[in-house]
Coordinates of C-alpha atoms and ligand atoms in Angstrom, one line a residue:
M14 CA 4.0 22.4 -18.2
S15 CA 1.2 19.9 -18.1
Y16 CA -1.7 20.2 -15.6
L17 CA -1.4 16.5 -15.1
D18 CA 1.9 17.0 -13.3
L19 CA 0.2 19.2 -10.6
S20 CA -1.3 18.2 -7.3
I21 CA -5.0 17.2 -7.2
E22 CA -5.7 20.5 -5.4
K23 CA -4.1 22.6 -8.2
M24 CA -5.6 20.3 -10.9
H25 CA -9.0 20.9 -9.3
E26 CA -8.6 24.7 -9.3
A27 CA -7.6 24.5 -13.0
I28 CA -10.7 22.6 -13.8
I29 CA -13.0 24.9 -11.9
N30 CA -11.3 28.0 -13.5
E31 CA -11.8 26.4 -16.9
K32 CA -8.1 26.3 -17.6
V33 CA -8.3 22.7 -18.4
T34 CA -11.2 20.2 -18.9
P35 CA -11.6 16.8 -17.4
E36 CA -11.5 15.5 -21.0
E37 CA -8.1 17.0 -21.6
L38 CA -6.7 15.6 -18.4
V39 CA -8.1 12.1 -18.9
K40 CA -7.0 11.9 -22.5
E41 CA -3.5 13.0 -21.6
S42 CA -3.4 10.5 -18.7
L43 CA -4.6 7.7 -21.1
Q44 CA -1.9 8.8 -23.6
R45 CA 0.8 8.6 -20.9
A46 CA -0.5 5.2 -19.8
K47 CA -0.1 3.9 -23.3
D48 CA 3.2 5.6 -23.9
Y49 CA 4.8 4.2 -20.7
Q50 CA 3.2 0.8 -20.7
G51 CA 6.2 -0.8 -22.6
E52 CA 8.6 0.8 -20.1
Y53 CA 7.0 0.2 -16.7
N54 CA 4.1 -2.2 -17.3
S55 CA 1.8 -0.5 -14.8
F56 CA -1.4 -1.8 -16.2
V57 CA -3.2 -5.1 -16.8
T58 CA -5.9 -3.2 -18.6
I59 CA -6.0 0.4 -19.8
T60 CA -9.7 1.2 -19.8
E61 CA -9.8 3.8 -22.5
K62 CA -13.3 3.2 -23.8
E63 CA -14.8 3.0 -20.3
A64 CA -12.9 6.2 -19.2
L65 CA -14.2 8.2 -22.2
G66 CA -17.7 6.8 -21.5
E67 CA -17.5 7.9 -17.9
L68 CA -16.4 11.4 -18.9
T69 CA -19.8 12.0 -20.5
K70 CA -21.6 11.1 -17.3
I71 CA -19.7 12.9 -14.5
E72 CA -21.6 15.5 -12.6
N73 CA -20.3 16.1 -9.1
K74 CA -18.5 19.5 -9.8
D75 CA -18.2 20.3 -6.2
S76 CA -16.1 17.2 -5.5
Y77 CA -12.3 17.7 -5.4
L78 CA -11.9 14.6 -7.5
Y79 CA -14.3 15.7 -10.3
G80 CA -12.6 15.0 -13.6
I81 CA -9.4 13.8 -11.9
P82 CA -7.9 10.6 -13.5
C83 CA -6.9 7.7 -11.3
A84 CA -5.9 4.0 -11.5
I85 CA -7.2 1.0 -9.6
K86 CA -5.4 -2.1 -8.4
D87 CA -6.6 -5.1 -10.3
N88 CA -7.7 -7.0 -7.1
L89 CA -10.7 -4.6 -6.8
S90 CA -13.8 -5.6 -8.7
T91 CA -14.9 -3.4 -11.5
K92 CA -18.3 -4.0 -13.1
G93 CA -17.9 -5.1 -16.7
I94 CA -14.1 -4.7 -16.6
L95 CA -11.6 -7.5 -16.5
T96 CA -10.4 -8.0 -12.9
T97 CA -7.6 -10.5 -12.6
A98 CA -5.7 -9.9 -9.3
S99 CA -2.7 -10.5 -11.7
S100 CA -3.4 -14.3 -11.5
N101 CA -4.0 -16.9 -14.2
I102 CA -6.8 -18.3 -12.0
L103 CA -8.8 -15.1 -12.7
K104 CA -7.4 -14.2 -16.1
D105 CA -10.7 -13.8 -17.8
Y106 CA -12.9 -12.9 -14.9
I107 CA -15.3 -10.0 -15.5
P108 CA -17.2 -9.0 -12.3
C109 CA -20.9 -8.0 -12.5
F110 CA -20.5 -5.4 -9.7
D111 CA -18.3 -2.6 -8.5
A112 CA -16.2 -2.7 -5.3
T113 CA -17.6 0.0 -2.9
V114 CA -14.4 2.0 -3.3
V115 CA -14.9 1.9 -7.1
S116 CA -18.5 3.1 -6.8
K117 CA -17.4 5.9 -4.4
L118 CA -14.8 7.0 -6.9
K119 CA -17.4 7.2 -9.6
E120 CA -19.7 9.2 -7.4
S121 CA -16.8 11.6 -6.7
G122 CA -16.4 12.2 -10.5
S123 CA -12.9 10.7 -10.7
I124 CA -12.2 8.8 -13.9
S125 CA -10.4 5.5 -13.7
I126 CA -8.1 5.0 -16.7
G127 CA -7.0 1.5 -15.9
K128 CA -6.5 -1.5 -13.7
T129 CA -3.0 -1.9 -12.3
V130 CA -0.6 -4.9 -12.0
L131 CA 0.0 -6.5 -8.6
D132 CA 2.0 -9.3 -7.2
E133 CA -0.2 -12.3 -7.9
L134 CA -3.3 -12.2 -5.5
A135 CA -1.4 -9.4 -3.6
M136 CA 1.0 -11.9 -2.1
G137 CA 4.6 -10.6 -2.4
G138 CA 6.5 -7.4 -2.2
T139 CA 8.4 -7.1 -5.5
G140 CA 6.0 -6.4 -8.3
T141 CA 7.5 -9.2 -10.3
T142 CA 5.0 -12.0 -9.9
G143 CA 1.9 -10.8 -11.8
H144 CA 0.7 -13.0 -14.7
T145 CA 1.3 -10.1 -17.2
G146 CA 4.9 -9.5 -16.3
I147 CA 7.1 -7.5 -14.0
V148 CA 6.6 -3.8 -13.1
R149 CA 9.6 -1.5 -13.4
N150 CA 10.6 1.4 -11.2
P151 CA 10.2 4.8 -13.0
W152 CA 13.2 6.1 -11.2
N153 CA 15.4 3.4 -12.8
K154 CA 14.1 0.7 -15.0
E155 CA 16.6 -1.8 -13.8
R156 CA 15.1 -1.7 -10.3
L157 CA 11.9 -3.1 -9.0
I158 CA 9.1 -0.8 -7.7
G159 CA 8.1 -3.1 -4.9
G160 CA 4.7 -4.6 -4.3
S161 CA 2.2 -5.9 -4.1
S162 CA 0.5 -2.6 -5.3
A163 CA 3.3 -2.3 -7.9
G164 CA 1.4 -0.9 -10.9
S165 CA -0.6 1.6 -8.8
C166 CA 2.6 3.0 -7.4
A167 CA 4.5 3.1 -10.7
A168 CA 1.5 4.9 -12.4
V169 CA 1.6 7.7 -9.8
A170 CA 5.4 7.9 -9.5
S171 CA 5.7 8.2 -13.3
G172 CA 3.0 10.9 -13.6
I173 CA 0.4 8.9 -15.4
V174 CA -2.2 9.7 -12.7
P175 CA -2.1 11.9 -9.6
F176 CA -3.5 9.1 -7.4
A177 CA -4.2 5.4 -7.4
I178 CA -5.9 2.8 -5.2
G179 CA -4.0 -0.1 -3.6
S180 CA -4.4 -2.6 -0.9
D181 CA -2.0 -3.3 2.1
T182 CA -1.9 -6.5 4.1
G183 CA 1.7 -6.3 5.4
D184 CA 3.1 -3.2 3.6
S185 CA 1.9 -3.5 0.1
I186 CA 1.1 0.2 -0.3
R187 CA 3.7 1.7 1.9
K188 CA 6.8 -0.3 0.7
P189 CA 6.3 0.5 -3.0
A190 CA 5.5 4.1 -2.1
I191 CA 9.0 4.3 -0.5
Y192 CA 10.7 2.8 -3.5
G193 CA 8.7 5.1 -5.8
G194 CA 9.3 8.4 -3.9
I195 CA 5.6 9.1 -3.3
V196 CA 3.1 9.0 -0.5
G197 CA 1.3 5.7 0.5
F198 CA -1.4 5.5 3.1
K199 CA -3.5 2.8 4.7
P200 CA -6.0 4.2 7.1
T201 CA -7.5 2.5 10.2
Y202 CA -8.8 -1.1 9.5
G203 CA -12.4 -0.7 8.5
R204 CA -12.2 3.0 7.6
I205 CA -12.5 2.1 3.8
S206 CA -14.8 -0.6 2.8
R207 CA -13.3 -3.8 1.4
F208 CA -16.4 -5.0 -0.3
G209 CA -15.3 -6.1 -3.7
L210 CA -11.6 -6.5 -2.8
F211 CA -10.3 -10.0 -3.5
P212 CA -9.2 -10.9 0.1
F213 CA -5.6 -12.0 0.8
A214 CA -5.7 -12.2 4.6
C215 CA -8.9 -10.7 5.9
S216 CA -7.8 -9.8 9.4
L217 CA -4.9 -7.8 7.9
D218 CA -6.2 -6.4 4.6
H219 CA -6.7 -2.7 4.1
V220 CA -7.7 -0.6 1.1
G221 CA -5.7 2.6 0.8
C222 CA -4.1 4.9 -1.7
F223 CA -1.1 6.5 -3.3
A224 CA -0.6 10.2 -4.2
R225 CA 2.3 12.6 -4.5
N226 CA 1.5 14.7 -1.4
V227 CA -0.3 14.2 1.8
K228 CA -3.2 16.6 1.2
D229 CA -4.0 14.8 -2.0
I230 CA -4.1 11.6 0.0
A231 CA -6.6 13.3 2.3
Y232 CA -8.8 14.3 -0.6
V233 CA -8.9 10.8 -1.9
V234 CA -9.6 9.2 1.5
D235 CA -12.4 11.7 2.1
A236 CA -14.0 10.5 -1.1
I237 CA -13.7 6.7 -0.4
K238 CA -14.0 6.2 3.3
G239 CA -17.2 5.6 5.3
H240 CA -19.4 2.9 6.7
D241 CA -20.5 0.2 4.4
D242 CA -23.2 -2.3 5.3
K243 CA -21.7 -4.7 2.7
D244 CA -18.5 -5.0 4.7
M245 CA -19.1 -6.4 8.2
T246 CA -15.7 -5.1 9.4
S247 CA -16.5 -1.6 8.3
L248 CA -16.2 1.2 10.9
E249 CA -18.9 3.8 11.7
N250 CA -18.4 7.1 9.9
D251 CA -16.1 9.4 11.7
N252 CA -17.7 12.4 9.9
V253 CA -14.3 14.2 9.7
K254 CA -13.2 15.8 6.4
Y255 CA -9.5 15.2 6.7
S256 CA -8.5 17.5 3.8
A257 CA -10.2 20.5 5.5
R258 CA -8.6 19.7 8.9
L259 CA -4.9 19.4 8.0
D260 CA -3.2 22.4 9.5
G261 CA 0.4 21.2 9.9
N262 CA 0.4 22.2 13.5
V263 CA 2.2 19.5 15.3
K264 CA 3.7 21.5 18.2
G265 CA 3.7 19.4 21.4
K266 CA 3.1 16.1 19.6
K267 CA 5.1 13.2 21.0
V268 CA 6.5 10.5 18.7
F269 CA 8.8 7.6 19.4
Y270 CA 11.1 5.3 17.4
I271 CA 12.1 1.8 18.4
K272 CA 15.6 1.6 19.8
E273 CA 16.3 -2.0 18.8
I274 CA 15.4 -1.2 15.1
M275 CA 17.5 2.0 15.1
D276 CA 20.6 0.6 16.9
I277 CA 23.3 0.2 14.2
N278 CA 25.1 -2.3 16.4
N279 CA 22.2 -4.7 15.7
Y280 CA 23.3 -4.9 12.1
E281 CA 26.9 -6.0 12.5
G282 CA 28.1 -7.7 9.3
E283 CA 25.1 -6.4 7.4
I284 CA 26.1 -2.7 7.1
D285 CA 26.7 -1.1 3.7
K286 CA 26.7 2.4 2.3
E287 CA 22.9 2.5 1.7
L288 CA 22.1 1.4 5.3
E289 CA 24.4 4.1 6.6
E290 CA 22.6 6.6 4.4
V291 CA 19.2 5.4 5.6
F292 CA 20.4 5.9 9.2
K293 CA 21.8 9.4 8.4
N294 CA 18.6 10.4 6.7
F295 CA 16.6 9.2 9.8
E296 CA 18.7 11.5 12.0
S297 CA 17.8 14.5 9.9
V298 CA 14.1 13.5 10.0
K299 CA 14.3 13.4 13.8
E300 CA 15.9 16.8 13.7
K301 CA 13.1 18.2 11.4
C302 CA 10.5 16.7 13.8
R303 CA 12.1 18.6 16.6
E304 CA 12.2 21.8 14.6
L305 CA 8.5 21.5 14.1
G306 CA 8.0 21.4 17.8
M307 CA 7.5 17.7 18.2
E308 CA 9.2 15.7 21.0
V309 CA 11.1 12.6 19.6
C310 CA 11.9 9.8 22.1
E311 CA 13.5 6.4 21.9
E312 CA 11.6 3.5 23.3
S313 CA 12.7 -0.1 23.8
I314 CA 10.7 -3.2 22.7
D315 CA 11.9 -6.8 23.4
I316 CA 14.0 -7.6 20.3
R317 CA 12.5 -11.2 20.3
L318 CA 9.1 -9.7 19.7
L319 CA 10.3 -7.6 16.9
K320 CA 12.2 -10.4 15.3
A321 CA 9.0 -12.5 15.4
I322 CA 7.0 -10.0 13.3
F323 CA 7.9 -11.7 10.0
S324 CA 7.1 -15.3 11.1
T325 CA 3.9 -14.1 12.8
Y326 CA 2.8 -12.3 9.7
M327 CA 3.6 -15.3 7.4
T328 CA 1.8 -17.7 9.7
I329 CA -1.4 -15.7 10.0
S330 CA -1.4 -14.4 6.4
C331 CA -0.8 -17.7 4.8
A332 CA -3.4 -19.4 6.9
E333 CA -6.0 -16.8 6.1
A334 CA -5.0 -16.8 2.4
T335 CA -5.5 -20.5 2.2
S336 CA -9.0 -20.2 3.6
N337 CA -9.9 -16.9 1.7
N338 CA -8.8 -18.2 -1.6
S339 CA -10.5 -21.6 -1.4
N340 CA -13.3 -20.2 -3.5
L341 CA -10.9 -19.9 -6.5
T342 CA -11.7 -23.2 -8.0
G343 CA -12.4 -22.4 -11.6
I344 CA -16.1 -23.1 -10.9
Q345 CA -17.3 -19.7 -9.9
F346 CA -14.5 -17.6 -11.4
G347 CA -12.0 -17.8 -14.2
P348 CA -11.0 -20.5 -16.5
R349 CA -12.7 -23.9 -16.0
G350 CA -10.3 -26.8 -15.4
E351 CA -10.5 -30.2 -17.1
G352 CA -11.5 -33.4 -15.5
K353 CA -14.1 -36.2 -15.1
N354 CA -15.6 -34.9 -11.9
I355 CA -15.8 -31.8 -9.8
E356 CA -12.6 -32.6 -7.8
E357 CA -10.6 -33.2 -10.9
I358 CA -11.9 -30.0 -12.5
M359 CA -10.9 -28.0 -9.4
F360 CA -7.6 -29.7 -9.1
D361 CA -6.7 -28.9 -12.7
A362 CA -7.9 -25.3 -12.5
R363 CA -5.9 -24.6 -9.3
T364 CA -2.8 -26.5 -10.5
K365 CA -2.7 -24.3 -13.7
G366 CA -4.1 -21.2 -12.2
F367 CA -1.7 -20.5 -9.3
S368 CA 2.1 -19.9 -9.6
E369 CA 4.6 -21.8 -7.5
L370 CA 4.9 -18.9 -5.0
I371 CA 1.1 -18.9 -4.3
K372 CA 1.1 -22.7 -3.9
R373 CA 3.9 -22.5 -1.5
R374 CA 1.9 -20.1 0.7
F375 CA -1.1 -22.3 0.5
V376 CA 1.0 -25.3 1.6
L377 CA 2.3 -23.2 4.6
G378 CA -1.2 -22.1 5.3
S379 CA -2.7 -25.6 5.2
Y380 CA 0.1 -26.8 7.4
V381 CA -0.5 -24.3 10.2
L382 CA -4.2 -24.8 10.0
Q383 CA -3.9 -28.6 10.3
K384 CA -5.7 -29.7 13.5
E385 CA -2.5 -30.9 15.2
N386 CA -0.6 -27.7 14.4
Q387 CA -3.3 -25.1 15.1
E388 CA -2.6 -24.6 18.7
K389 CA 1.2 -24.4 18.4
L390 CA 1.5 -22.4 15.2
F391 CA -1.7 -20.6 14.2
L392 CA -3.0 -19.7 17.7
N393 CA 0.5 -18.9 19.0
A394 CA 1.0 -16.5 16.1
G395 CA -2.2 -14.8 17.1
R396 CA -0.9 -14.5 20.7
I397 CA 2.4 -12.9 19.5
R398 CA 0.4 -10.5 17.3
R399 CA -1.6 -9.5 20.4
M400 CA 1.6 -9.0 22.5
I401 CA 3.1 -6.7 19.9
V402 CA -0.1 -4.7 19.5
D403 CA -0.6 -4.4 23.2
K404 CA 3.0 -3.1 23.6
I405 CA 2.5 -0.5 20.9
N406 CA -0.9 0.5 22.3
Q407 CA 0.6 0.9 25.7
L408 CA 3.2 3.3 24.2
F409 CA 0.4 5.1 22.5
E410 CA -0.9 6.1 25.9
K411 CA 2.1 8.5 26.0
Y412 CA 2.8 9.1 22.3
D413 CA 0.9 10.3 19.3
A414 CA 2.7 8.1 16.7
F415 CA 5.9 6.2 16.0
I416 CA 8.3 6.8 13.1
L417 CA 10.9 4.6 11.4
P418 CA 12.6 4.3 8.1
G419 CA 10.4 2.5 5.5
S420 CA 13.2 0.3 4.2
S421 CA 16.8 -0.5 4.7
S422 CA 17.8 0.5 1.2
T423 CA 16.6 2.0 -2.0
A424 CA 14.6 -0.2 -4.5
P425 CA 16.7 -3.3 -5.2
E426 CA 17.8 -4.3 -8.6
F427 CA 15.9 -7.2 -10.3
Q428 CA 19.0 -9.3 -10.3
S429 CA 20.0 -8.5 -6.8
E430 CA 20.8 -11.4 -4.5
N431 CA 17.8 -12.4 -2.5
I432 CA 18.0 -10.7 0.9
D433 CA 18.8 -13.1 3.7
K434 CA 15.4 -13.6 5.5
L435 CA 17.1 -14.4 8.7
S436 CA 19.2 -11.3 8.8
N437 CA 18.5 -8.6 11.4
R438 CA 18.3 -6.1 8.6
Y439 CA 15.4 -8.1 7.0
L440 CA 13.6 -9.0 10.3
L441 CA 13.9 -5.6 12.0
L442 CA 14.1 -3.0 9.3
E443 CA 12.1 -4.5 6.4
N444 CA 9.2 -6.0 8.3
H445 CA 8.1 -3.5 11.0
M446 CA 5.4 -2.0 8.8
A447 CA 3.3 -5.1 9.4
I448 CA 2.7 -3.8 13.0
G449 CA 0.2 -1.3 11.5
N450 CA -1.7 -4.3 10.0
F451 CA -1.5 -6.4 13.2
G452 CA -3.2 -3.5 15.0
G453 CA -5.3 -2.0 12.2
M454 CA -3.5 1.3 12.8
P455 CA -3.4 4.2 10.4
S456 CA 0.1 4.2 8.7
I457 CA 1.6 6.4 6.1
T458 CA 4.9 6.6 4.2
I459 CA 6.4 9.8 2.8
P460 CA 9.6 10.3 0.9
S461 CA 12.4 11.7 3.0
G462 CA 15.4 11.9 0.7
K463 CA 17.4 10.1 -2.0
I464 CA 20.5 8.0 -2.3
D465 CA 22.1 8.3 -5.7
N466 CA 18.9 9.7 -7.1
M467 CA 16.8 6.7 -5.8
P468 CA 14.1 7.6 -3.2
I469 CA 14.0 6.5 0.4
G470 CA 11.3 7.4 3.0
I471 CA 9.9 7.1 6.4
C472 CA 6.8 5.4 7.9
I473 CA 4.5 7.1 10.5
T474 CA 2.0 5.0 12.4
G475 CA -0.6 6.1 14.9
R476 CA -3.4 4.9 17.1
A477 CA -6.3 3.1 15.5
K478 CA -9.0 5.6 14.5
D479 CA -6.5 8.5 14.8
D480 CA -6.1 8.9 11.0
L481 CA -6.3 12.6 11.0
N482 CA -3.4 12.9 13.5
V483 CA -1.2 10.6 11.4
L484 CA -2.0 12.5 8.2
N485 CA -1.3 15.8 10.0
I486 CA 2.1 14.8 11.2
A487 CA 3.0 13.6 7.7
Y488 CA 1.6 16.8 6.2
A489 CA 3.8 18.9 8.5
L490 CA 6.9 16.8 7.8
E491 CA 6.6 16.6 4.1
N492 CA 6.8 20.4 3.9
V493 CA 10.2 20.4 5.5
L494 CA 11.7 17.2 3.9
G495 CA 11.9 18.6 0.4
C496 CA 10.5 15.7 -1.6
K497 CA 6.9 16.8 -1.9
G498 CA 5.2 16.2 -5.3
Q499 CA 8.1 14.6 -7.0
I500 CA 7.6 12.7 -10.3
A501 CA 10.4 10.4 -11.5
G502 CA 12.5 12.2 -14.0
K503 CA 10.7 15.6 -13.5
E504 CA 11.0 18.7 -11.3
N505 CA 9.0 18.9 -8.1
K506 CA 5.5 20.4 -8.6
Ligands
LIG619 N1 5.1 -8.3 1.1 C1 4.2 -8.8 2.0 C2 3.8 -10.2 1.5 O1 4.6 -10.8 0.8 C3 2.9 -7.9 2.0 C4 1.9 -8.1 1.0 C5 0.7 -7.2 1.1 O2 0.7 -6.3 1.9 N2 -0.3 -7.5 0.3 O3 2.9 -10.8 1.9

């Protein structure tokens, strides 16, 4: 047995009782990172030298994260350490400051062992578009792990680190967490500072984390949340220690699921064995909720609104991305382009620096932001966003949370046919997690079972600022779902 396979809580106990030292844990974590890199490609940079240097400085012995290794998505700035956002436009950028979440991790005594691969600039959901190559799923190397926080998820799912930091604009923590059989959480918008995060779409971006059980997530969030003057969207402190308040008592809680998403008749012609299994699994999740004393109800939402989530998300996120990324010109960051004047230099840097996928999104974004299209496209998308959030908030007057499957299948194969983006399966089942981003709501995914040894899971979303409640429902449920603490290819710990 290795201490590195345990929960953060047990790892912490082992450190305090001097059964293992931070140095041993970090060295083993670094060794695994190097050993698995060829297989899964989780890291852009394995920061061995820096990690060993940090080890000599850590002090905060009372912190639960003292001496615990972690990994950080490569769109978060790290002082003196390459930060690429997995894009050629930043391929040699070394920030001169730490993102707030990185400073907070350092204060907590956690040791980062590396910067993880993402879909370029966090746009995408496959983990296949980073400039250093594709990330593979530790449960099956022929499958993708999902994205954009692909490397962070693979690092936790394969047992390299017990937790990792990611970002989530539409589902970029939660979707890979489903495919990797681990827990992924994005708290309320503003709960964790985004200072030092390369923005993708600033009204939707959240920093969050991966771990292998819900309590570990709570320990990590306790360490990295809090008000930050450097982020003007940062919330006031809630002064709640989530890890100390999880009790698993969910008796009397009311949750709903959305009828139109869970009506199998809406998927005629799109049903296969995996979809049937996902539905069957969800039935057993509902049953488990009821056994825990929760009330589970069906609620209806206009299917036209639900089917509009994807286009609303794309319209808003591409517009914001176009604007947010306009500072990536090769002047302030990354490789300098060639040319006779500043325009030519920027043109060359951006032409070489961004992949086709990114350029396509910028073209979409520029189109919807064009003066003559703004009212009809950009502002209307904002109105639909508001209609969806209002509807959910209205339901939250009666309910504590809503639950839904986190995907319509297990992790797809790399070669799999591209899913039809106009199918109901895609529009309804694969995109609903963006509701949590539209409304800045706390949202968590936990594993709920397997199909042919590949993980599937569910998503639980609650009222904005009600993070503890969402964590507590997930905490109660994971104890009865039987997938807690799993590491790809190993026994549960
Ligand atoms: N998959 C979504 C996209 O392609 C979400 C990305 C994210 O959350 N960063 O934009």
